[in-house]
Coordinates of C-alpha atoms and ligand atoms in Angstrom, one line a residue:
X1 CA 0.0 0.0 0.0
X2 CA 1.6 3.2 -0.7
X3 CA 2.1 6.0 1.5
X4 CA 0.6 9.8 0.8
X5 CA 2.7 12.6 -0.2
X6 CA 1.8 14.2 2.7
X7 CA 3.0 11.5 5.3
X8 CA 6.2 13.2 7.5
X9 CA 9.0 10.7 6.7
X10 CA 11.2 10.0 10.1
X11 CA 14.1 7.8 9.5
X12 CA 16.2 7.6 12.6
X13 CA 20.0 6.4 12.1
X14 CA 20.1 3.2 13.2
X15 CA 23.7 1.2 14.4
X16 CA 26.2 -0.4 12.4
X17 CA 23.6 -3.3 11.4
X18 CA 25.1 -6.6 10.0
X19 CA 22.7 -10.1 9.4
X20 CA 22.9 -12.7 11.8
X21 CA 24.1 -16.1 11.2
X22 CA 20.5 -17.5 10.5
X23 CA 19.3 -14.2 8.9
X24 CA 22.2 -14.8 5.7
X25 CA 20.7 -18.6 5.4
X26 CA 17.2 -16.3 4.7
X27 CA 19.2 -13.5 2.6
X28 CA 20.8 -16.6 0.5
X29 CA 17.1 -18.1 -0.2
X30 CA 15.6 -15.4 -0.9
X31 CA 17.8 -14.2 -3.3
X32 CA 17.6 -17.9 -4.8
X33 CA 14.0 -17.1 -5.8
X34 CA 15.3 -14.3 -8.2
X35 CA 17.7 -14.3 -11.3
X36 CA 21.0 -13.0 -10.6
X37 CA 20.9 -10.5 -12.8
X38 CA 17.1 -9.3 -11.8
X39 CA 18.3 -9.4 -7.9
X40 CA 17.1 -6.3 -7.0
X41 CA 13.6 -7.7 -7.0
X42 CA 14.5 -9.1 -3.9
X43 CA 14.2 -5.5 -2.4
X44 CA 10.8 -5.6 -0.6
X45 CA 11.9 -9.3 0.7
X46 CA 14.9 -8.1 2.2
X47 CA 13.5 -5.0 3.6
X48 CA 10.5 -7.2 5.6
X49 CA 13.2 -9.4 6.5
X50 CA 15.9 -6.6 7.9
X51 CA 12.1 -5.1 9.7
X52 CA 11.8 -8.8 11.4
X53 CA 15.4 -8.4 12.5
X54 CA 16.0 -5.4 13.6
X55 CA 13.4 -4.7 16.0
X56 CA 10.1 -3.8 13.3
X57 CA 11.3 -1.1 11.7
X58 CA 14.0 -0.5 9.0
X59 CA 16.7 2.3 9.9
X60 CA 18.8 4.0 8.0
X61 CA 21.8 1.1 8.9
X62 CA 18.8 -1.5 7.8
X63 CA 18.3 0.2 4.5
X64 CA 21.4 0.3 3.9
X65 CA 22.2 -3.2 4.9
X66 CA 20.0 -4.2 2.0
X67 CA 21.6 -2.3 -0.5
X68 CA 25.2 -3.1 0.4
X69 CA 23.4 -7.4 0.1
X70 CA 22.1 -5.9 -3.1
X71 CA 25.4 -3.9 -4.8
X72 CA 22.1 -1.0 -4.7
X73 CA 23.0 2.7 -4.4
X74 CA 21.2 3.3 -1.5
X75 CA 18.4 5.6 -2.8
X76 CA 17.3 2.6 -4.5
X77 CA 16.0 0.7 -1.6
X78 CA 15.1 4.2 0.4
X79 CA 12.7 5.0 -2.1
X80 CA 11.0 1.9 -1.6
X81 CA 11.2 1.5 1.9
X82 CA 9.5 5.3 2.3
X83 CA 6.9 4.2 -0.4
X84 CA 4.9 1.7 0.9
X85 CA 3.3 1.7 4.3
X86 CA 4.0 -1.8 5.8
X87 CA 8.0 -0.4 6.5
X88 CA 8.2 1.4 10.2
X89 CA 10.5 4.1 9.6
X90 CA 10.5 4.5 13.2
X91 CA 10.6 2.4 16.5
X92 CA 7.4 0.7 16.9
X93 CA 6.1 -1.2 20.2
X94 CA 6.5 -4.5 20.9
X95 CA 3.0 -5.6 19.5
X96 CA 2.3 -3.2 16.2
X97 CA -1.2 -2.9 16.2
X98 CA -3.0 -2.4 12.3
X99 CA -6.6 -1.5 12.4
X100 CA -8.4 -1.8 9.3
X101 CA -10.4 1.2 8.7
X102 CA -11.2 0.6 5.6
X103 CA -15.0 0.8 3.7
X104 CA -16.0 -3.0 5.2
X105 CA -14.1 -2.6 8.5
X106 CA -15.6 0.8 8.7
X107 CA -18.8 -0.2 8.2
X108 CA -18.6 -3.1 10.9
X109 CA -17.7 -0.7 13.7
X110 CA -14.2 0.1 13.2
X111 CA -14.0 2.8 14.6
X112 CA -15.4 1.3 18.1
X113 CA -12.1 -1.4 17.4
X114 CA -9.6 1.8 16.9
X115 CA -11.0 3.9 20.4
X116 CA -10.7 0.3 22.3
X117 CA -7.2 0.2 21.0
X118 CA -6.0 3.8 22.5
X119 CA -8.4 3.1 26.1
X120 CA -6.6 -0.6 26.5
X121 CA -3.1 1.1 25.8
X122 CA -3.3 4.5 26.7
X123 CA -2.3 5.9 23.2
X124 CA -3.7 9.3 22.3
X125 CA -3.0 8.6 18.1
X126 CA -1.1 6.7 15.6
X127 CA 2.2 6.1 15.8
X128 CA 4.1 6.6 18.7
X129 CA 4.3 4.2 21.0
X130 CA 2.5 3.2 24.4
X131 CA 4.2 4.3 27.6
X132 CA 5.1 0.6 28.6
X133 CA 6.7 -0.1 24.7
X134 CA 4.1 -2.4 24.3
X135 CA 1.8 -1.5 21.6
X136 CA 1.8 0.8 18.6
X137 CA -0.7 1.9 16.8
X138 CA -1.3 2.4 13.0
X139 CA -5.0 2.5 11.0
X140 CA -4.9 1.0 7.2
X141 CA -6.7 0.4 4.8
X142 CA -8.2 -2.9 3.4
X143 CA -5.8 -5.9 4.8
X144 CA -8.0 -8.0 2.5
X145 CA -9.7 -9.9 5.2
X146 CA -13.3 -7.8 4.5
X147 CA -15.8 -10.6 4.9
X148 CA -14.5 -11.1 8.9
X149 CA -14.8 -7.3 9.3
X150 CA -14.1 -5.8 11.6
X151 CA -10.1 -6.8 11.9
X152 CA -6.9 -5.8 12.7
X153 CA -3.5 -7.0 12.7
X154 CA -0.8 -7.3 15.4
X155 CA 2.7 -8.1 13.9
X156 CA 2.3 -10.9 11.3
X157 CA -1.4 -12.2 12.6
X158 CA -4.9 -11.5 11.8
X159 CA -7.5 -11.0 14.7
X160 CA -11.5 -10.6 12.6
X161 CA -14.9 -10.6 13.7
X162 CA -14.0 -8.1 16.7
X163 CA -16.1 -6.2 19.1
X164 CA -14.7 -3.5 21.4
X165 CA -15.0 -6.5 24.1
X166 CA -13.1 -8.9 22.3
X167 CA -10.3 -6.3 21.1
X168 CA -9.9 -5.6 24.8
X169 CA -9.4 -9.0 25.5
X170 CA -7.0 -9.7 23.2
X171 CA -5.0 -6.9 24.2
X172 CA -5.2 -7.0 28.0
X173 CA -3.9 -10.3 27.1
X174 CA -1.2 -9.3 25.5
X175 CA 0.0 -7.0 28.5
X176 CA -0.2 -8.9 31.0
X177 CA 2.5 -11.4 28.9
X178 CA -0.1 -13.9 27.8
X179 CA 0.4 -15.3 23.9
X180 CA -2.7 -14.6 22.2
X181 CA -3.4 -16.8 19.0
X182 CA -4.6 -14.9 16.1
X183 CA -7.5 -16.7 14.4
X184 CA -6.2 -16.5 11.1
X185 CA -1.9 -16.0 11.0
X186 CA -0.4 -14.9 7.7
X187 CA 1.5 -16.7 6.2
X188 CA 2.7 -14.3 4.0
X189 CA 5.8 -13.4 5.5
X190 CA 7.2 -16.6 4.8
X191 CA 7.7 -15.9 1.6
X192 CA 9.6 -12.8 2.5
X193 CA 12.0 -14.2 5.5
X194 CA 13.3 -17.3 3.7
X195 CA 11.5 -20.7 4.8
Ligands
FES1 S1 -12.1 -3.3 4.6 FE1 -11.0 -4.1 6.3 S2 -10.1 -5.8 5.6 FE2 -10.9 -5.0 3.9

């Protein structure tokens, strides 16, 4: 999903980053999946892969991790890693919080779901992050899971059919250090980190 021209880009510097033993094994099959010379279609892999890493968001270090794996000018993976909207530019809590607000979701009583999230955790807005590092929050649009509106998604899983009650649930859950199953976990990001 692309981000508006209006969004305020942060990008904080980040450290000296390198991959990790296991993290190369991931680099080295992702970039298996592409041509050699077509390589820097592994881009958006790399940078979901360097968010997983690095703490869920991609730093300046992160992004340019992935063009050094690349042989990319930097600008190159910047201008794709400030394009779309799934790459944290920023530090994000421990548990990123996506509410779909979308036409379906916000039909369904989205809204309700999005002023649970900031009662549970205390957060006045998106972004930022909730005094204990635990959550942040972010509203998006469609997430493609419209017929179990309303939904949102908390780092790589799905939570649908929610009411303010069961969205407070889920998150008081959360807090209190308690795994909470998502009822439908993508899968997606496998394709993106390797296995
Ligand atoms: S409108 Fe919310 S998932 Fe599609």
């Amino acid at each position: 999903m692309a981000k508006s021209s209006a969004q305020k880009i942060e990008v904080h510097e980040g450290k000296d980053l390198k991959w990790t033993a296991s993290a190369k094994k991931k680099v080295e099959k992702i970039l298996s999946k592409y041509p050699a010379e077509q390589s820097r279609s592994a881009t958006i892999p790399l940078l979901h892969l360097a968010q997983k890493e690095f703490g869920g968001w991609v730093s300046v270090d992160a992004m340019q991790l992935v063009a050094d794996t690349l042989n990319l000018p930097y600008i190159r993976v910047y201008e794709v890693a400030t394009f779309y909207t799934m790459f944290n530019l920023k530090p994000v809590g421990k548990y990123h919080v996506q509410v779909c607000t979308n036409c379906a979701c916000m039909i369904r009583g989205s809204s309700k779901i999005v002023e649970t999230v900031k009662d549970v955790t205390g957060l006045k807005g998106q972004g930022g992050m909730s005094d204990d590092g635990l959550f942040t929050l972010t509203e998006v649009e469609c997430l493609g899971a419209c017929v179990e509106a309303p939904m949102m998604q908390i780092n790589d899983g799905y939570h649908v059919k929610l009411t303010p009650e069961s969205t407070k649930e889920i998150l008081e859950e959360l807090k209190s250090g308690k795994a909470v199953e998502s009822t439908t976990p993508s899968k997606g990001l496998e394709i993106f980190d390797g296995k």
